[in-house]
Amino acid sequence: AQSVTQPDIHITVSEGASLELRCNYSYGATPYLFWYVQSPGQGLQLLLKYFSGDTLVQGIKGFEAEFKRSQSSFNLRKPSVHWSDAAEYFCAVGSNTGFQKLVFGTGTRLLVSP
Amino acid sequence: DVKVTQSSRYLVKRTGEKVFLECVQDMDHENMFWYRQDPGLGLRLIYFSYDVKMKEKGDIPEGYSVSREKKERFSLILESASTNQTSMYLCASSSPGTGSNEQYFGPGTRLTVT
């Protein structure tokens, strides 16, 4: 069965500092991987996705993520955090067969300090 | 742009009431999903549907049912609401044609059962 682990429940970063959010997945084949962001009181918005090709993927709002098969990881990065990036971030894994279900991690809440 | 709308942003119901949460998508997507989101637990799949009148149980279907009479509309039903169903409910849709499992989310309904 697929599973996703986001080991950090909360992370605080100073504005302008770099950011890395961790995501580890468990899946037997090549997974589809996603990062979503949820601002307070809102639904989820897709930041980026990986399903084949270049292992470094670029997303919206200046985010990027790198798929590392050997480490079963898909960490999200941003070189310089803005106050508006404060939100909750979810990593998700899906399969390329079946009903296109996604399995989500428990989320990481990002706080940005001035 | 894909638009997924949910009938209410906030809802307060009494224990034992029958509750309907409605979700509509405008992109002709085949797949639709209902999740509940609780702090520290991430998103958990309640039910999903891959076609009109078709439904499959997710990870936590107990206490819920669903209806999909039209392709664009997917309803979540709480037959007899209980306080432990107080949560944020998120609807999503996707299309197998995209090949990537990407799901598009509505803004969520925050349900309080008193």
XYZ file of C-alpha atoms in Angstrom:
228
model
C 0.000 0.000 0.000
C 1.090 3.512 -0.679
C 1.998 5.826 2.176
C 3.504 9.259 2.664
C 5.463 10.622 5.605
C 5.991 14.280 6.306
C 8.184 14.216 9.402
C 7.887 17.885 10.279
C 4.565 19.035 11.724
C 5.635 22.684 11.995
C 8.537 24.617 10.519
C 9.410 28.245 11.148
C 11.574 30.087 8.638
C 12.691 33.696 8.560
C 11.495 35.741 5.628
C 14.137 35.635 2.893
C 15.666 32.393 4.140
C 15.639 29.158 2.182
C 13.107 26.419 2.787
C 13.087 22.657 2.505
C 10.069 20.547 3.399
C 10.604 16.842 3.635
C 8.480 14.096 2.105
C 9.133 10.358 2.035
C 6.876 7.924 0.270
C 6.354 4.203 0.076
C 5.301 2.718 -3.234
C 6.397 -0.324 -5.201
C 6.676 1.212 -8.637
C 7.408 4.635 -10.034
C 4.970 6.900 -8.274
C 3.163 10.037 -9.238
C 4.150 12.675 -6.659
C 2.522 15.952 -5.796
C 2.918 18.936 -3.518
C -0.191 20.918 -2.633
C -0.493 24.108 -0.583
C -3.436 25.132 1.568
C -3.818 28.697 2.750
C -5.943 29.236 5.870
C -9.609 28.450 5.245
C -8.993 27.452 1.643
C -8.915 24.328 -0.461
C -5.727 22.761 -1.799
C -3.804 24.240 -4.692
C -1.315 22.229 -6.729
C 2.265 23.536 -6.481
C 3.974 20.940 -8.661
C 3.912 17.323 -9.742
C 6.249 14.595 -10.902
C 5.389 11.510 -12.911
C 8.292 10.975 -15.284
C 11.329 12.598 -16.854
C 13.543 15.171 -15.207
C 13.738 14.495 -11.479
C 13.926 18.197 -10.628
C 10.526 19.771 -11.208
C 9.607 23.413 -11.121
C 6.301 24.622 -9.797
C 4.367 27.776 -9.205
C 5.347 30.557 -6.774
C 9.077 29.776 -7.130
C 8.906 26.280 -5.611
C 10.797 23.251 -6.854
C 11.059 19.619 -5.774
C 13.476 16.817 -6.466
C 12.519 13.173 -6.866
C 15.169 10.858 -5.419
C 14.257 7.259 -6.048
C 17.131 5.864 -3.951
C 15.879 7.785 -0.904
C 12.138 7.492 -1.680
C 11.952 11.229 -1.193
C 10.340 14.202 -2.893
C 11.434 17.246 -0.911
C 10.044 20.691 -1.624
C 12.392 23.673 -1.766
C 12.298 27.411 -2.191
C 15.411 29.606 -2.187
C 13.833 32.658 -0.519
C 10.636 32.493 1.491
C 8.063 35.289 1.443
C 5.588 36.023 4.231
C 2.769 34.981 1.882
C 4.182 31.442 1.786
C 2.894 30.807 5.302
C 0.444 27.939 4.811
C 0.102 24.195 5.191
C 1.861 21.992 2.679
C 0.820 18.476 1.732
C 2.794 15.848 -0.118
C 0.802 13.172 -1.949
C 1.540 9.987 -3.866
C -0.562 8.309 -6.525
C -0.301 5.252 -8.701
C -0.405 5.033 -12.458
C -3.050 2.319 -12.333
C -6.472 2.006 -10.834
C -8.785 4.829 -9.946
C -6.253 7.627 -9.640
C -6.521 7.853 -5.896
C -4.002 9.936 -3.991
C -2.595 9.237 -0.547
C -1.703 12.361 1.392
C 0.806 13.019 4.114
C -0.265 14.646 7.359
C 0.997 18.043 6.284
C 3.641 20.543 7.386
C 2.600 23.956 8.631
C 5.026 26.670 7.571
C 5.341 29.774 9.703
C 7.315 32.739 8.354
C 8.910 35.099 10.865
C 9.787 38.702 9.982
C -9.533 26.844 -15.322
C -11.100 23.926 -13.493
C -13.610 25.030 -10.965
C -14.830 22.872 -8.117
C -17.477 24.433 -5.955
C -18.978 23.293 -2.683
C -22.424 24.332 -1.565
C -21.455 25.787 1.800
C -18.281 27.137 3.355
C -19.587 26.757 6.901
C -22.348 24.543 8.218
C -23.671 23.944 11.732
C -25.930 20.960 12.332
C -27.358 19.156 15.321
C -26.608 15.582 16.320
C -28.891 13.154 14.504
C -29.678 15.451 11.574
C -29.280 14.265 8.014
C -26.658 16.409 6.282
C -26.017 16.895 2.583
C -22.762 18.326 1.265
C -22.806 19.164 -2.419
C -19.919 19.398 -4.836
C -20.020 20.516 -8.463
C -17.204 20.573 -11.017
C -17.316 22.222 -14.417
C -14.561 20.374 -16.311
C -16.372 17.182 -17.279
C -14.104 15.141 -15.002
C -14.905 11.458 -14.591
C -13.483 11.066 -11.095
C -14.728 12.811 -7.983
C -13.599 12.436 -4.387
C -14.678 13.338 -0.862
C -12.092 13.789 1.874
C -12.209 14.875 5.454
C -9.358 16.889 6.902
C -8.500 16.871 10.596
C -5.492 18.432 12.344
C -2.566 16.051 12.475
C -4.296 13.484 10.269
C -4.043 15.136 6.871
C -6.636 14.279 4.247
C -8.446 10.967 4.488
C -10.520 9.602 1.638
C -14.157 8.923 2.461
C -15.618 7.895 -0.908
C -14.853 8.368 -4.559
C -16.700 7.945 -7.817
C -15.280 7.153 -11.249
C -18.500 7.480 -13.215
C -22.128 8.426 -12.855
C -23.898 6.162 -10.356
C -20.584 4.422 -9.555
C -18.976 4.728 -6.150
C -16.190 3.135 -4.177
C -15.413 3.252 -0.478
C -12.323 5.053 0.607
C -10.445 4.633 3.843
C -13.084 5.957 6.264
C -16.577 5.400 4.773
C -18.360 4.552 8.036
C -21.189 6.967 8.797
C -21.228 8.400 5.272
C -22.869 7.691 1.954
C -22.597 9.358 -1.453
C -24.657 10.001 -4.530
C -23.640 10.745 -8.093
C -26.650 11.118 -10.353
C -24.965 13.521 -12.790
C -21.376 13.638 -13.930
C -20.720 17.099 -12.589
C -22.240 16.621 -9.129
C -21.112 14.458 -6.211
C -22.953 14.578 -2.905
C -21.781 13.442 0.501
C -24.503 12.403 2.932
C -24.268 12.070 6.669
C -27.305 9.949 7.479
C -27.306 10.839 11.183
C -24.694 13.418 12.050
C -22.560 12.865 15.124
C -20.141 15.153 16.933
C -17.159 13.110 15.735
C -18.048 14.115 12.198
C -17.180 17.721 12.967
C -14.445 18.378 10.416
C -13.391 20.123 7.225
C -14.751 18.331 4.145
C -12.978 18.710 0.815
C -14.233 17.680 -2.588
C -11.922 17.053 -5.536
C -12.137 15.956 -9.142
C -9.764 14.521 -11.723
C -9.727 13.085 -15.196
C -8.008 9.861 -16.289
C -7.371 11.549 -19.603
C -4.654 13.723 -18.103
C -2.672 10.616 -17.137
C -1.266 12.178 -14.021
C -3.793 11.752 -11.160
C -3.831 15.497 -10.561
C -6.822 16.394 -8.425
C -8.537 19.768 -8.317
C -10.006 20.814 -5.014
C -12.959 22.866 -3.892
C -12.679 25.449 -1.092
C -13.971 23.062 1.574
C -16.955 22.954 3.908
C -16.291 23.333 7.610
C -18.990 21.289 9.333
C -19.726 21.600 13.029
C -22.069 19.091 14.644
C -23.384 20.144 18.061
